[in-house]
mmCIF file with all atom_site columns, C-alpha atoms in Angstrom:
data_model
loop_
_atom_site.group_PDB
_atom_site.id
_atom_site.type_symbol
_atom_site.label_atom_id
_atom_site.label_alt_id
_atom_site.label_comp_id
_atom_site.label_asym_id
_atom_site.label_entity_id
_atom_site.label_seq_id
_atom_site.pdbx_PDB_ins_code
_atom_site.Cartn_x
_atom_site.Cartn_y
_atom_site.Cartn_z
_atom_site.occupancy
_atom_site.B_iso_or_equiv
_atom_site.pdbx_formal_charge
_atom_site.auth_seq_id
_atom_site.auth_comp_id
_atom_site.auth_asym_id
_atom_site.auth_atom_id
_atom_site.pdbx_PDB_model_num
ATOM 1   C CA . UNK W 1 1   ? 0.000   0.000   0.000   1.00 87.00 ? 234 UNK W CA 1
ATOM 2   C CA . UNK W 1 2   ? 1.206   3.617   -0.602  1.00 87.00 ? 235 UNK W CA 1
ATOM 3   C CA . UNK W 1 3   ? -0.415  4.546   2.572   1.00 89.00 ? 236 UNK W CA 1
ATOM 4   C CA . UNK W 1 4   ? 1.635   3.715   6.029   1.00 91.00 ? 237 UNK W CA 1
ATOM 5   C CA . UNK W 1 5   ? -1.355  3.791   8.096   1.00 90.00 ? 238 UNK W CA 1
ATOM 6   C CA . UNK W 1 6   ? -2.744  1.189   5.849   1.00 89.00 ? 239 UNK W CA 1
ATOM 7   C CA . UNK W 1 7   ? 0.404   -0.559  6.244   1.00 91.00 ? 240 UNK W CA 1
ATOM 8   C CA . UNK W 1 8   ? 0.712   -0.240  9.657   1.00 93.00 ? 241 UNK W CA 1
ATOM 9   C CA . UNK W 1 9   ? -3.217  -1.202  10.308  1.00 92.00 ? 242 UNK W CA 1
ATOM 10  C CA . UNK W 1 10  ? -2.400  -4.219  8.141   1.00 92.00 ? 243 UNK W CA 1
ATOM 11  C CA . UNK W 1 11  ? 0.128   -5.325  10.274  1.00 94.00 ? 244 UNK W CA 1
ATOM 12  C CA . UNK W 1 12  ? -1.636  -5.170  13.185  1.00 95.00 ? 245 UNK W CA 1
ATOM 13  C CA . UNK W 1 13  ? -4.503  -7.256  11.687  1.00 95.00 ? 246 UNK W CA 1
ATOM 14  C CA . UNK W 1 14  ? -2.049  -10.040 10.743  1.00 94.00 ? 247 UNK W CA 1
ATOM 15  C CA . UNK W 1 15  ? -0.354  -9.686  13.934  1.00 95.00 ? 248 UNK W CA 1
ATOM 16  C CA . UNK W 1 16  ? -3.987  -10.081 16.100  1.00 96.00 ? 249 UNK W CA 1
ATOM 17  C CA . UNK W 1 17  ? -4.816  -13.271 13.456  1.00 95.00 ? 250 UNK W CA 1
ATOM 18  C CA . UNK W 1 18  ? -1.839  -14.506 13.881  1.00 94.00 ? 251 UNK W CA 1
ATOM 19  C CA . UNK W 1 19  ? -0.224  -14.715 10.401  1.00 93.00 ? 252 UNK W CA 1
ATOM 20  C CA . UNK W 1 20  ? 2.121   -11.595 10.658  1.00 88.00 ? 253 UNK W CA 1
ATOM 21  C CA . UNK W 1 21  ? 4.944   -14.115 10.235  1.00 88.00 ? 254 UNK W CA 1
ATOM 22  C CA . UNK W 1 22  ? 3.969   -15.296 7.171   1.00 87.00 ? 255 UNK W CA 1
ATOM 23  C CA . UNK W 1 23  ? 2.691   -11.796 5.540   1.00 85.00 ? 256 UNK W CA 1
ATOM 24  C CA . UNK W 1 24  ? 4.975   -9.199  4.045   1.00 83.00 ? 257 UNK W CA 1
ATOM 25  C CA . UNK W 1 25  ? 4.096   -5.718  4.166   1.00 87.00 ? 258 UNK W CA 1
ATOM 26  C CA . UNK W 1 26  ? 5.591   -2.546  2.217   1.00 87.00 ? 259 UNK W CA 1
ATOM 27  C CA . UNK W 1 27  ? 4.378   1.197   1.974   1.00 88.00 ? 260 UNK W CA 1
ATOM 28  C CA . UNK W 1 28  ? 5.573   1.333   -1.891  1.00 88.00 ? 261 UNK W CA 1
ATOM 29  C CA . UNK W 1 29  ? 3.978   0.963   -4.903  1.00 84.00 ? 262 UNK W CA 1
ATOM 30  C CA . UNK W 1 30  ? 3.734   -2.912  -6.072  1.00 84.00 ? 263 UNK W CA 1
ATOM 31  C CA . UNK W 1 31  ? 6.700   -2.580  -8.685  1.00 80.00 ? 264 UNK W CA 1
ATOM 32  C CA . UNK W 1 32  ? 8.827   -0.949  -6.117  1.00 84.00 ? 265 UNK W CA 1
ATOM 33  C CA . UNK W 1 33  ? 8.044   -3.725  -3.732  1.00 85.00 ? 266 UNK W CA 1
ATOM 34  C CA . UNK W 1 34  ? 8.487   -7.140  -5.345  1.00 88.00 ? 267 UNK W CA 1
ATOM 35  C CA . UNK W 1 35  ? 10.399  -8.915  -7.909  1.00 91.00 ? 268 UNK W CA 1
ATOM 36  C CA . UNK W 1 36  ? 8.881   -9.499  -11.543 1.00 94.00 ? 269 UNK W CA 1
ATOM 37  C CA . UNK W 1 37  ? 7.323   -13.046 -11.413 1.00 94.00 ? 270 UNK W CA 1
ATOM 38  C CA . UNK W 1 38  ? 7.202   -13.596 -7.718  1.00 93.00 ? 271 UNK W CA 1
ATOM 39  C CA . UNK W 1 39  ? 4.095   -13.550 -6.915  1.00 92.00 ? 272 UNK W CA 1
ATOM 40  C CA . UNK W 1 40  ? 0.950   -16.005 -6.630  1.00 94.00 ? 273 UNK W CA 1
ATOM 41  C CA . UNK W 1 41  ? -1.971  -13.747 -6.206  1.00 94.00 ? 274 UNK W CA 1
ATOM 42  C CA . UNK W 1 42  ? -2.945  -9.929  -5.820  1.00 93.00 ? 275 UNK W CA 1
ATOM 43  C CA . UNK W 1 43  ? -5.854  -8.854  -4.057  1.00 92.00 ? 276 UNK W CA 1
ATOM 44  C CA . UNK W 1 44  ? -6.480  -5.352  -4.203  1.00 92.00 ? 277 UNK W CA 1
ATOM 45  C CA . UNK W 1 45  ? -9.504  -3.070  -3.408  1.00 92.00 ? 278 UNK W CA 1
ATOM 46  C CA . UNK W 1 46  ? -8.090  0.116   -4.714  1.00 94.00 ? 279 UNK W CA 1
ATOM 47  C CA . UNK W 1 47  ? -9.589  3.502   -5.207  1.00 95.00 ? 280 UNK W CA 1
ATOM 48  C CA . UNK W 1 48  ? -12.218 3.374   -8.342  1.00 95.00 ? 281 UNK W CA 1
ATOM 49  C CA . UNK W 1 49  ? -14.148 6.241   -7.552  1.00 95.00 ? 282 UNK W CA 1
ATOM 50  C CA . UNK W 1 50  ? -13.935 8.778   -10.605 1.00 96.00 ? 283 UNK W CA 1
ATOM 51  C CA . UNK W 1 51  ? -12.912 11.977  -8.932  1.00 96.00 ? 284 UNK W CA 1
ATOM 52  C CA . UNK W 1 52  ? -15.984 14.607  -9.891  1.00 95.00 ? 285 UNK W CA 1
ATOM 53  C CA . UNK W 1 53  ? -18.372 11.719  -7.615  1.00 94.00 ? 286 UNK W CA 1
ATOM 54  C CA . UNK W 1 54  ? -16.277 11.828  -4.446  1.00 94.00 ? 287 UNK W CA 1
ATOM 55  C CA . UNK W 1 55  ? -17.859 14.907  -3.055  1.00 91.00 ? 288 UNK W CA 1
ATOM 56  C CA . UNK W 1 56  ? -20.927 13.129  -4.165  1.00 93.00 ? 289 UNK W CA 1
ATOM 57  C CA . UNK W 1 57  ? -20.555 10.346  -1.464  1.00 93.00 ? 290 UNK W CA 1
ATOM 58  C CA . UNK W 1 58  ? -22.399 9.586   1.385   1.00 93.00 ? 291 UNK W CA 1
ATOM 59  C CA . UNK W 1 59  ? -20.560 11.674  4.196   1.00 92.00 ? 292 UNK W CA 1
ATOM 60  C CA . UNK W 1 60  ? -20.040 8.865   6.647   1.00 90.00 ? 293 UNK W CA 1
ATOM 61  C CA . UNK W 1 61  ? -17.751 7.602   3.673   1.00 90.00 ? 294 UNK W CA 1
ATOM 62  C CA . UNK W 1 62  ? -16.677 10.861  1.960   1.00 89.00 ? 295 UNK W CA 1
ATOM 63  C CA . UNK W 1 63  ? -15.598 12.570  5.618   1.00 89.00 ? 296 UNK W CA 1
ATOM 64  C CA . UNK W 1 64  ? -14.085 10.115  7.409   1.00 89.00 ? 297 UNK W CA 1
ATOM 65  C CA . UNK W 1 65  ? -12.272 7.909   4.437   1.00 89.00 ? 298 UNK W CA 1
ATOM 66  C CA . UNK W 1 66  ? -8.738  9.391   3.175   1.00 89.00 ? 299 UNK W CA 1
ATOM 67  C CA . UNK W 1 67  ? -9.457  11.020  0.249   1.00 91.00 ? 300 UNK W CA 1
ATOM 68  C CA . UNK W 1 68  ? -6.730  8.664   -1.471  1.00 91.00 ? 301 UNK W CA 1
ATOM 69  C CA . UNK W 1 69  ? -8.608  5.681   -0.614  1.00 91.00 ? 302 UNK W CA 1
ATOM 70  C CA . UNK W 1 70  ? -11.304 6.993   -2.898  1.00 94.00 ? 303 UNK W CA 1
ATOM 71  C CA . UNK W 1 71  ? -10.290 8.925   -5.669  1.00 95.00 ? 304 UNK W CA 1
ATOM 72  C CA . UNK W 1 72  ? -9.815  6.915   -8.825  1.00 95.00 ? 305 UNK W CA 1
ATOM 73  C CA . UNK W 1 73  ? -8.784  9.469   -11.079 1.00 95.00 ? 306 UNK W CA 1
ATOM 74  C CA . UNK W 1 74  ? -10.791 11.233  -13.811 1.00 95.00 ? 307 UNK W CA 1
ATOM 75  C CA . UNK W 1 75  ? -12.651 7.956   -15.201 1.00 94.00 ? 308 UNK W CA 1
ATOM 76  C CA . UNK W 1 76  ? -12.174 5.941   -11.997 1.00 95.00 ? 309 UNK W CA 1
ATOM 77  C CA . UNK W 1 77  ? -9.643  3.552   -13.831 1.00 96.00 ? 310 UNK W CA 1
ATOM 78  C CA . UNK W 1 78  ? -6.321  5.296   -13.199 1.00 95.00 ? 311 UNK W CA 1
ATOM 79  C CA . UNK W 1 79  ? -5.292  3.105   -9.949  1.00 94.00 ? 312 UNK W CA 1
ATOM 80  C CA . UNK W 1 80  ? -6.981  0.005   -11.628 1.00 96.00 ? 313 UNK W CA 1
ATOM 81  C CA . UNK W 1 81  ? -4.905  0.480   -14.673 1.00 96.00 ? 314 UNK W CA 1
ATOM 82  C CA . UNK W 1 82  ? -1.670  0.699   -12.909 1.00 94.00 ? 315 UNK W CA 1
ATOM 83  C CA . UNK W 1 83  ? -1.939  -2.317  -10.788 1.00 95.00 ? 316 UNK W CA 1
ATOM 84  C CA . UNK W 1 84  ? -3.103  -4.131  -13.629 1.00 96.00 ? 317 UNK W CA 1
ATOM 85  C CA . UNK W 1 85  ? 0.314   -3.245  -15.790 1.00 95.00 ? 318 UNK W CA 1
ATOM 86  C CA . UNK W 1 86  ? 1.899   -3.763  -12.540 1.00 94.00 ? 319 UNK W CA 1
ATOM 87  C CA . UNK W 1 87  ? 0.409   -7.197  -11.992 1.00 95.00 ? 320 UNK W CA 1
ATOM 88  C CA . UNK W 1 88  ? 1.105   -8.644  -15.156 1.00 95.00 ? 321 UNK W CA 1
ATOM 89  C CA . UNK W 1 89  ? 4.854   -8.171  -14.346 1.00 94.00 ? 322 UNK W CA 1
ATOM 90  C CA . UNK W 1 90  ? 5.222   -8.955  -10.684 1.00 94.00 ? 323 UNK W CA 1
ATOM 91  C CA . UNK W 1 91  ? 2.902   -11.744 -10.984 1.00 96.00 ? 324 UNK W CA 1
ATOM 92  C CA . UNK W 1 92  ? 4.193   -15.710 -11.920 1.00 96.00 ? 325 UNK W CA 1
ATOM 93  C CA . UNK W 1 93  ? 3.265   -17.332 -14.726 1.00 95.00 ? 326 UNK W CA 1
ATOM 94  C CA . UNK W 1 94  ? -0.538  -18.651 -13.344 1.00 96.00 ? 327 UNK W CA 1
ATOM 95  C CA . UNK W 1 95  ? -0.506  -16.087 -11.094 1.00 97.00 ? 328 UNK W CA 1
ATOM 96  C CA . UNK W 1 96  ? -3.980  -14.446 -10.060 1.00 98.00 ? 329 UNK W CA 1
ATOM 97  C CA . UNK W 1 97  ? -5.265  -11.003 -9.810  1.00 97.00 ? 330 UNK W CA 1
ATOM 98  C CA . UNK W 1 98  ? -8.774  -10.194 -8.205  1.00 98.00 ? 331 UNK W CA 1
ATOM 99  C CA . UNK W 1 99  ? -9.984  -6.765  -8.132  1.00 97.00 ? 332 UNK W CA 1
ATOM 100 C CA . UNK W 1 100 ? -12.452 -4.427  -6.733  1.00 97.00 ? 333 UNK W CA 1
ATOM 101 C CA . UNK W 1 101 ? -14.303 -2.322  -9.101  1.00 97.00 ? 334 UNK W CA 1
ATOM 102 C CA . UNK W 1 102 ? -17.333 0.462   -9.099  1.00 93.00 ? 335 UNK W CA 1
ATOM 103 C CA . UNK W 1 103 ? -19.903 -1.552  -10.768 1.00 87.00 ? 336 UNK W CA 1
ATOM 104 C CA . UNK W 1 104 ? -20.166 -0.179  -13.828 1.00 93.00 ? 337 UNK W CA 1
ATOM 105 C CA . UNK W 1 105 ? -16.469 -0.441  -14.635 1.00 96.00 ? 338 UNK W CA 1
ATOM 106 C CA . UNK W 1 106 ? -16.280 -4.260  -14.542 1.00 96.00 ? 339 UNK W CA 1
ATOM 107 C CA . UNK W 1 107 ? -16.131 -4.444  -18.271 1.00 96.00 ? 340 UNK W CA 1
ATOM 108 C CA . UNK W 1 108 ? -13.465 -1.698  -18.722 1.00 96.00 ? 341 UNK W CA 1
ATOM 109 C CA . UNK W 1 109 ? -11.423 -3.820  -16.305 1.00 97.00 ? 342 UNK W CA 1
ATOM 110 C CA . UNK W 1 110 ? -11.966 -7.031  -17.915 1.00 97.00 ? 343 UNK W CA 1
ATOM 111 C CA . UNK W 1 111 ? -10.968 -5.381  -21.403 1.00 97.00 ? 344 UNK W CA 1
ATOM 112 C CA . UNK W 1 112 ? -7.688  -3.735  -20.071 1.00 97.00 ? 345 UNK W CA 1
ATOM 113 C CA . UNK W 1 113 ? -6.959  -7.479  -18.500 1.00 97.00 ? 346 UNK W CA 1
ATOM 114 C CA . UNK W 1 114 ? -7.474  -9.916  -21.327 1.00 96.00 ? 347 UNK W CA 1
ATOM 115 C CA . UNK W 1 115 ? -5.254  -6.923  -23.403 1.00 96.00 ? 348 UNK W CA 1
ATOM 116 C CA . UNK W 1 116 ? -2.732  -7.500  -20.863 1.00 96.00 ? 349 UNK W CA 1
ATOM 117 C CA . UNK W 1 117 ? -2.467  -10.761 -20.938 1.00 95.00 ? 350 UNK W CA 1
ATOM 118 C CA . UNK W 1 118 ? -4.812  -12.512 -18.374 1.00 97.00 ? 351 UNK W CA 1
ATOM 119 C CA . UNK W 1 119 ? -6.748  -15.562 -19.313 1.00 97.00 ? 352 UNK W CA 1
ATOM 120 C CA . UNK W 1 120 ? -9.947  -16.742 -17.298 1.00 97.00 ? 353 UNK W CA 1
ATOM 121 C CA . UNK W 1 121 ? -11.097 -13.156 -16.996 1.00 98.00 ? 354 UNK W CA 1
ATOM 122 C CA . UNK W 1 122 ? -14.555 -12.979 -15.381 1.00 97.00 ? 355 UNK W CA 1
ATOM 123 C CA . UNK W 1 123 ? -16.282 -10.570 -13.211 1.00 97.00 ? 356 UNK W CA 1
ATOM 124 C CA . UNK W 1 124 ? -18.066 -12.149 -9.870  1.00 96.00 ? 357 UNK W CA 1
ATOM 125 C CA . UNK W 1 125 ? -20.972 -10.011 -7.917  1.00 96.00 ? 358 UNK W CA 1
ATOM 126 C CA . UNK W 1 126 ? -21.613 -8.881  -4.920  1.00 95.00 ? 359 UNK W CA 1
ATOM 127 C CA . UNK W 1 127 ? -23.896 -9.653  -2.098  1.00 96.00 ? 360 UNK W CA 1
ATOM 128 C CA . UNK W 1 128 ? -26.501 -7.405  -3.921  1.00 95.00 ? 361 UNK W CA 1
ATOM 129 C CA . UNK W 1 129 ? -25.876 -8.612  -7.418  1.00 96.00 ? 362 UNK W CA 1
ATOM 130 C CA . UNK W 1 130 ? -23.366 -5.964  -8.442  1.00 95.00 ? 363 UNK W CA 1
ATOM 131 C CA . UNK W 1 131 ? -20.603 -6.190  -10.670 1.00 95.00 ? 364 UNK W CA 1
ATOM 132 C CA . UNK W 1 132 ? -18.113 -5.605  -8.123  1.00 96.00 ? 365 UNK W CA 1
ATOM 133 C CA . UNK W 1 133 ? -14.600 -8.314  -8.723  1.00 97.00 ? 366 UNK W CA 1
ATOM 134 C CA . UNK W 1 134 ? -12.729 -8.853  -11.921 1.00 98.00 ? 367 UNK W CA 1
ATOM 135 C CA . UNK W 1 135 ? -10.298 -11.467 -11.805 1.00 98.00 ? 368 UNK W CA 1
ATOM 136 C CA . UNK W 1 136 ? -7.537  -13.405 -14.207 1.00 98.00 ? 369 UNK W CA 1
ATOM 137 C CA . UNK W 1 137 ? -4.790  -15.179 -14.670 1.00 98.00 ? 370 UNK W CA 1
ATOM 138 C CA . UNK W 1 138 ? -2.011  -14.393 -16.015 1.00 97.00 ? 371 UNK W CA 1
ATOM 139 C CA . UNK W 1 139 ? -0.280  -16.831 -18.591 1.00 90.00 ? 372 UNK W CA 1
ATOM 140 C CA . UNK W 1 140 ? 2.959   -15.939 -20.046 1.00 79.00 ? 373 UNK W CA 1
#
């Protein structure tokens, strides 16, 4: 995560569950922080809110959530876009990459995926039948 509170909230979660022995944590960007075709999976719930719609948000999320954790950019995609380049080279051959979207950006995600690479590309739904994960594997 670019964000050391993240970081340092994340380590406290793995800590309290017990797995902060077998978790690495970095306040970097991903391509700073691992080698190219190291890694099994990425997980990531990144900002995807287009910028003009954060002051739109509900203000138990738009006042108390960093402003970073939100903002996605002009069209929402700009974190989404980089982690998905930056995926496709830290990520093993087979490697996976799941990915939280704003629901109407699933198939802009699945595009830029399958362009990149990834194979398997699908989008799964959320508890209220919203397009919400896009995932893939990568195959090199």
């Amino acid at each position: 995560d670019i964000s050391e509170d993240a970081v340092a909230l994340a380590k406290a979660n793995a800590a309290a569950l017990g797995v902060g022995g077998k978790t690495a944590f970095a306040c970097n960007e991903l391509s700073d922080a691992v080698e190219p075709g190291t890694i099994s999976a990425i997980v990531s719930n990144p900002p995807y809110i287009p910028t003009a719609e954060c002051e739109k948000l509900p203000v138990n999320i738009r006042d108390h959530e960093p402003r970073m954790a939100l903002d996605g950019g002009p069209n929402g995609l700009m974190v989404l876009e980089a982690i998905v380049q930056d995926a496709a080279i830290a990520l093993k051959s087979g490697g996976f990459l799941f990915l939280e979207t704003g629901e109407t950006q699933a198939d802009a995600v699945k595009t830029l995926l399958a362009e990149t690479g990834f194979q398997e590309v699908r989008v799964c739904k959320d508890l209220t039948c919203r397009d919400r994960v896009v995932c893939g594997t990568l195959t090199i």
